[in-house]
CSV table of C-alpha atoms and ligand atoms in Angstrom, one decimal:
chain,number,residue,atom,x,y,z
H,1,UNK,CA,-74.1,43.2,19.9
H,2,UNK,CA,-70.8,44.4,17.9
H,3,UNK,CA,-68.2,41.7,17.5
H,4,UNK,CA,-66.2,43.6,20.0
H,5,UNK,CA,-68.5,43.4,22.8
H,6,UNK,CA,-68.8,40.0,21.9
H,7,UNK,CA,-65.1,39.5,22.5
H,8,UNK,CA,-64.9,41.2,25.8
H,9,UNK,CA,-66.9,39.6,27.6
H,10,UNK,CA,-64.6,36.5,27.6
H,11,UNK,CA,-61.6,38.4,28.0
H,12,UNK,CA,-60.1,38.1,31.5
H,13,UNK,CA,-59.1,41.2,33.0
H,14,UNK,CA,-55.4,41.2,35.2
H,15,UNK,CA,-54.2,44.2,37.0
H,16,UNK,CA,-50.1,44.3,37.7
H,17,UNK,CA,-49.3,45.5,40.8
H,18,UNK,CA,-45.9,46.5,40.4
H,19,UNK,CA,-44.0,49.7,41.1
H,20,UNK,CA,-40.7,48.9,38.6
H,21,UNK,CA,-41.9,50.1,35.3
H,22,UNK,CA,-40.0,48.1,33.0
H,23,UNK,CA,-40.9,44.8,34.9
H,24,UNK,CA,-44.9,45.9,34.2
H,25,UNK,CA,-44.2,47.1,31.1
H,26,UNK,CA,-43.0,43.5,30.3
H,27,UNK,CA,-45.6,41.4,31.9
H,28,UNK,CA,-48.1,43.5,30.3
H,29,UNK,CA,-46.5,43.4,27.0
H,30,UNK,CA,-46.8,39.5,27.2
H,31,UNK,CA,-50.2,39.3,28.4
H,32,UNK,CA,-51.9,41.4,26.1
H,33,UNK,CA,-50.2,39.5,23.1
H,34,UNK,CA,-52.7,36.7,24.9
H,35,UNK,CA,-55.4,38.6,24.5
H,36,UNK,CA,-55.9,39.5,28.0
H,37,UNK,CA,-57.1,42.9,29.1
H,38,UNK,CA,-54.3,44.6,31.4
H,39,UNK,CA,-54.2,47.4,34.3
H,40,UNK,CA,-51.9,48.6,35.4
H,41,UNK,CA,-51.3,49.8,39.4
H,42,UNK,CA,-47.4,51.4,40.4
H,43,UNK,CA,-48.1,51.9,44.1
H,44,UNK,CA,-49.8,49.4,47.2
H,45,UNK,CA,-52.4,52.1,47.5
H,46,UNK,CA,-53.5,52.3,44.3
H,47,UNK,CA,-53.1,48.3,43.8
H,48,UNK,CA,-55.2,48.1,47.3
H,49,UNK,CA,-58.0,50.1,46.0
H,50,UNK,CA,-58.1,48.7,42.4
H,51,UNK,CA,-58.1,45.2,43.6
H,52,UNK,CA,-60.8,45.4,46.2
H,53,UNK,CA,-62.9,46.8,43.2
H,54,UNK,CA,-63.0,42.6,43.0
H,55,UNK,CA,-63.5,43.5,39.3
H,56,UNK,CA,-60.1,41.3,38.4
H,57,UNK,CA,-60.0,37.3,37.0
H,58,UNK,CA,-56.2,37.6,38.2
H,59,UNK,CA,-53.8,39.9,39.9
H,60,UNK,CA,-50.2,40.0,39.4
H,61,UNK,CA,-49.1,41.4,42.9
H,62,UNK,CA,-45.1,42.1,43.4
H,63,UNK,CA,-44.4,42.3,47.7
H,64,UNK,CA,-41.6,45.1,47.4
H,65,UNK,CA,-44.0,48.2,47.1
H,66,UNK,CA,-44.1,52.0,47.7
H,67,UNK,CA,-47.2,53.5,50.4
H,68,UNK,CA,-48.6,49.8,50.8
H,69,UNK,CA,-46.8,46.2,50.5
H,70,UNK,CA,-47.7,43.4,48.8
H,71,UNK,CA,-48.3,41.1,52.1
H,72,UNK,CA,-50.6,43.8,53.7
H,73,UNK,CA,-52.5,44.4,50.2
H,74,UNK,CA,-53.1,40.6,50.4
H,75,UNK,CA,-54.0,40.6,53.6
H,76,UNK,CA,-56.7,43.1,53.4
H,77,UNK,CA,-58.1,41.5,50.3
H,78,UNK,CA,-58.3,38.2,51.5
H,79,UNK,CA,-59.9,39.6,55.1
H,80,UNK,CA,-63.0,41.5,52.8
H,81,UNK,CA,-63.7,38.3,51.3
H,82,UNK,CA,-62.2,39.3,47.5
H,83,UNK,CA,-61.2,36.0,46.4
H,84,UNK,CA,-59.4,36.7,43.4
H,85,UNK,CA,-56.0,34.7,42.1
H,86,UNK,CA,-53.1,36.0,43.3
H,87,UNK,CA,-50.0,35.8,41.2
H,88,UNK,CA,-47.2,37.2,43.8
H,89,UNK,CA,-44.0,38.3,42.5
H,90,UNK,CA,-41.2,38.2,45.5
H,91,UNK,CA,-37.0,39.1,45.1
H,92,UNK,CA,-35.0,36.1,44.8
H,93,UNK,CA,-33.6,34.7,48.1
H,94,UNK,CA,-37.3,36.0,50.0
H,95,UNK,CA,-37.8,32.5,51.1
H,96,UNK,CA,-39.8,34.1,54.3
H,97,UNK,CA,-41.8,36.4,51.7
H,98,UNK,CA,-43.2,33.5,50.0
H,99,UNK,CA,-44.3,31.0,52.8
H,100,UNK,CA,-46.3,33.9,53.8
H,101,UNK,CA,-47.5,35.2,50.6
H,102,UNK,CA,-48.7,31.7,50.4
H,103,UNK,CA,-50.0,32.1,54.1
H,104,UNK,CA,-51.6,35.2,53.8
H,105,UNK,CA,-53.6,33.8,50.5
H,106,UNK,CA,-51.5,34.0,47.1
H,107,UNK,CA,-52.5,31.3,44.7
H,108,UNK,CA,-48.9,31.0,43.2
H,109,UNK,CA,-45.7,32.6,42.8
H,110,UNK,CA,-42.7,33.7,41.0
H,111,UNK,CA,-38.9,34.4,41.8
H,112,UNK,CA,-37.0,37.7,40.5
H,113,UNK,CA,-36.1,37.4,37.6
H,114,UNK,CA,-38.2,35.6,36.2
H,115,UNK,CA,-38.6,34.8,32.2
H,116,UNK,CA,-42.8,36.2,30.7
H,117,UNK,CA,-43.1,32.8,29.2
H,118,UNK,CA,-43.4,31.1,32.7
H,119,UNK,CA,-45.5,34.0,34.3
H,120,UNK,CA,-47.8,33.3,31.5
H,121,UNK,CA,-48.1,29.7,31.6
H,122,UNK,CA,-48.7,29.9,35.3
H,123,UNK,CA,-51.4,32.7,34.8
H,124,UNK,CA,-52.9,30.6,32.4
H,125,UNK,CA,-53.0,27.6,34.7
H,126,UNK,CA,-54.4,30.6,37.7
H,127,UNK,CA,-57.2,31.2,35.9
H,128,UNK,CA,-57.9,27.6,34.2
H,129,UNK,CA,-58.3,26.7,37.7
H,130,UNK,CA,-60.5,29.8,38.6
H,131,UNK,CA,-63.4,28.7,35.9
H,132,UNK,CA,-63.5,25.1,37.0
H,133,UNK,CA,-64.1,26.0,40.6
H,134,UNK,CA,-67.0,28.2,39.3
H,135,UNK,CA,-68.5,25.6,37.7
H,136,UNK,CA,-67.9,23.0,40.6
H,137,UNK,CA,-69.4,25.8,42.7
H,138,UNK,CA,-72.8,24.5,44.2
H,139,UNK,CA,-73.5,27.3,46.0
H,140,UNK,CA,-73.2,31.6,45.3
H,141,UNK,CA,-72.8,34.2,47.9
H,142,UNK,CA,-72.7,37.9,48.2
H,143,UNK,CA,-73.6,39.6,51.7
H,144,UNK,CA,-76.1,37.8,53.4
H,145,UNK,CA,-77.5,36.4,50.2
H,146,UNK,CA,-77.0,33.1,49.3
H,147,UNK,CA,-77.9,31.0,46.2
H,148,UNK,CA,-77.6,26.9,46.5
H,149,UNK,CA,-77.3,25.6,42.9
H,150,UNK,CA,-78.5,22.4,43.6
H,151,UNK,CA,-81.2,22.7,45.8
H,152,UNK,CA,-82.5,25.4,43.6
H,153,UNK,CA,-83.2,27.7,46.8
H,154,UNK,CA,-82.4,31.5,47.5
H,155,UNK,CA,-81.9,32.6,50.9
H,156,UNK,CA,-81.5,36.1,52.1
H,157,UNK,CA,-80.7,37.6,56.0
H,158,UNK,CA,-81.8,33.8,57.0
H,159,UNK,CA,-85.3,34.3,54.8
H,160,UNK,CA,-86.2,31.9,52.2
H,161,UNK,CA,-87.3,33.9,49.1
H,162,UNK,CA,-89.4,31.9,45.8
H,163,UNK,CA,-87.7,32.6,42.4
H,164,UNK,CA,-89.3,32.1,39.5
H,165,UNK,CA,-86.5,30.1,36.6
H,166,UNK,CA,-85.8,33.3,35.1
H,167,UNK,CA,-85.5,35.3,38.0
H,168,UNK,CA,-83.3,32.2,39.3
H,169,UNK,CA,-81.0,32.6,36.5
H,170,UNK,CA,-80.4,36.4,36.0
H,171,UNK,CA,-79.9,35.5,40.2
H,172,UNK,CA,-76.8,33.0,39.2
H,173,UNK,CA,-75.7,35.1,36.6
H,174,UNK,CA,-75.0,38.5,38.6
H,175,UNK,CA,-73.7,36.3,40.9
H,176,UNK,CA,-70.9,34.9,38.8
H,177,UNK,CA,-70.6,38.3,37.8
H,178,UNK,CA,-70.4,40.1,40.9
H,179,UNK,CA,-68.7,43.6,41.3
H,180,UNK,CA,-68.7,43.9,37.0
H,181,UNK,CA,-71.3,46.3,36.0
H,182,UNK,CA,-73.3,44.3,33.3
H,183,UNK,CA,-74.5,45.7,30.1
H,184,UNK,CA,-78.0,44.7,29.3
H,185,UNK,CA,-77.4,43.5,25.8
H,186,UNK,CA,-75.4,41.0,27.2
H,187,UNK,CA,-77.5,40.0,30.2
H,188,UNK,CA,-80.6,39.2,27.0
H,189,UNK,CA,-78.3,37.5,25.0
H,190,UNK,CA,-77.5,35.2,28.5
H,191,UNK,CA,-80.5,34.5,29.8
H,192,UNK,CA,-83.1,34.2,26.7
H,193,UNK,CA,-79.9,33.0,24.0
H,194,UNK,CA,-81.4,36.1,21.7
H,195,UNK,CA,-81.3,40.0,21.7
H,196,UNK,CA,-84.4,41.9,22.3
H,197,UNK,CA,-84.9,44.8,19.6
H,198,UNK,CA,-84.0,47.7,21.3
H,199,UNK,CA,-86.4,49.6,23.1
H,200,UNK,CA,-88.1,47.0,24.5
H,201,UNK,CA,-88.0,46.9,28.5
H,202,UNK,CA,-88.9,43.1,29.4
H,203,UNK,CA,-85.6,42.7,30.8
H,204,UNK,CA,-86.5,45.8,33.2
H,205,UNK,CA,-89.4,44.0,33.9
H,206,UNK,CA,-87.7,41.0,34.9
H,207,UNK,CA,-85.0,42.5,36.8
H,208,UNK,CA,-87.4,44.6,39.0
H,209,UNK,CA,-89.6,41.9,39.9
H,210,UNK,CA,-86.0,40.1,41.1
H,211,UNK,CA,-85.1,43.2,42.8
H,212,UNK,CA,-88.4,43.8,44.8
H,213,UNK,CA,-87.6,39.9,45.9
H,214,UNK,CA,-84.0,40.2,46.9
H,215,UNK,CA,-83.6,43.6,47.5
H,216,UNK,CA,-87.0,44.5,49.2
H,217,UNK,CA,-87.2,45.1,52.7
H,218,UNK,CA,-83.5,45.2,53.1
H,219,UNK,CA,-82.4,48.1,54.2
H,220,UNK,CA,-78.2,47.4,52.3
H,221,UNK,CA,-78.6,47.0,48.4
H,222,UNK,CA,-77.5,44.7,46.3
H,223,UNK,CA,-78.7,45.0,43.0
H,224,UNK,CA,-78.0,48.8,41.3
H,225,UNK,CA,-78.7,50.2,38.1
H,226,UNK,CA,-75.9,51.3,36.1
H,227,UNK,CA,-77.1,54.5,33.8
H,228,UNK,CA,-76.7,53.9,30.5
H,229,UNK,CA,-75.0,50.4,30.5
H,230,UNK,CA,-77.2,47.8,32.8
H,231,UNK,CA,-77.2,45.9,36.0
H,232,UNK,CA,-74.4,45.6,38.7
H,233,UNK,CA,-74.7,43.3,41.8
H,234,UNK,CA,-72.3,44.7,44.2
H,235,UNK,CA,-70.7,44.0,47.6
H,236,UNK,CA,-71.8,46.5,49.7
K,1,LIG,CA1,-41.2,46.3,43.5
């Protein structure tokens, strides 16, 4: 794996939903001097369909939008179970704005104008926040599928099903990867702490027997191949 790749994978990802150009140009400006990896989205529809994607650590989502608002884009994510941090953005004075940004699901917010320095302090405090409630986390979901941490057990459609260690960790780790297409390289290096010389298919292996068990029998996926990268657990 190139030092790169290595890199990216801890890299969080933000979109900025935000239609005024030189406001996104600014917040991305400051967040990639952080390191971070920044999209950009100028209109609610776009921002609606990026963020359902589910593919963000955080998004930066201002209310006063073109074709979709802010509120509703909220809304929609927080109904299809996307539970990513929301940073809202709302005009100065908005005071009904935020109590129902807040309402509606935003994990913070921010008055116009605002100075970068404080957006990123509170982004980094979003997403320090984000990584301890994955660890606290005792159980994973996606669908109907359900893995309890602690009891060890992985249930599907109500139907216990027997996971071997391995099988039980690639399980967790899709899981806290959900909706991110993973590359395989970086699955090996996860789950056996070592890369595989290339060509070798034991990871194939692996996966497919995990698939036949989570996947079989079902007639919604939830495990895909991605063609020429990996694996991808993904809301259906
Ligand atoms: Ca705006």
């Amino acid at each position: 794996m190139t030092r790169t790749a290595r890199q990216s994978k801890k890299t969080s990802r933000i979109l900025i939903v935000e239609d005024e150009r030189k406001i996104s140009a600014l917040i991305r400006k400051g967040l990639e001097e952080e390191r971070y990896a920044v999209e950009e989205a100028f209109d609610g529809e776009y921002g609606e369909q990026a963020v359902m994607s589910g593919r963000y650590d955080l998004v930066v989502l201002d209310i006063m939008l073109p074709k979709k608002d802010g509120l509703a884009i909220l809304a929609s994510m927080r109904t299809a179970g996307v539970d990513t941090p929301v940073l809202m953005l709302t005009a100065k004075g908005s005071v009904d704005d935020r109590v129902r940004g807040l309402d509606t699901g935003a994990d913070d917010y921010l008055v116009k104008p605002f100075a970068v320095a404080e957006l990123l302090a509170r982004v980094r405090t979003l997403l320090r926040r984000k990584k301890d409630a994955e660890k606290s986390a005792t159980t994973l979901a996606i669908a109907d599928l359900t893995l309890d941490l602690v009891a060890r057990k992985a249930v599907r459609g109500g139907k216990a099903i027997d996971l071997t260690s391995k099988e039980f960790a690639l399980l967790e780790y899709f899981l806290r990867n959900r909706n991110r297409p993973l590359h395989r390289s970086a699955i090996t290096e996860h789950i056996w702490n070592y890369n595989f010389d290339t060509g070798t298919n034991i990871i194939d292996v692996y996966i497919n027997h995990l698939r036949a068990k989570i996947d079989g029998g079902f007639p919604v996926k939830l495990l895909h191949t991605v063609r020429g990268v990996g694996y991808l657990m993904k809301d259906p």
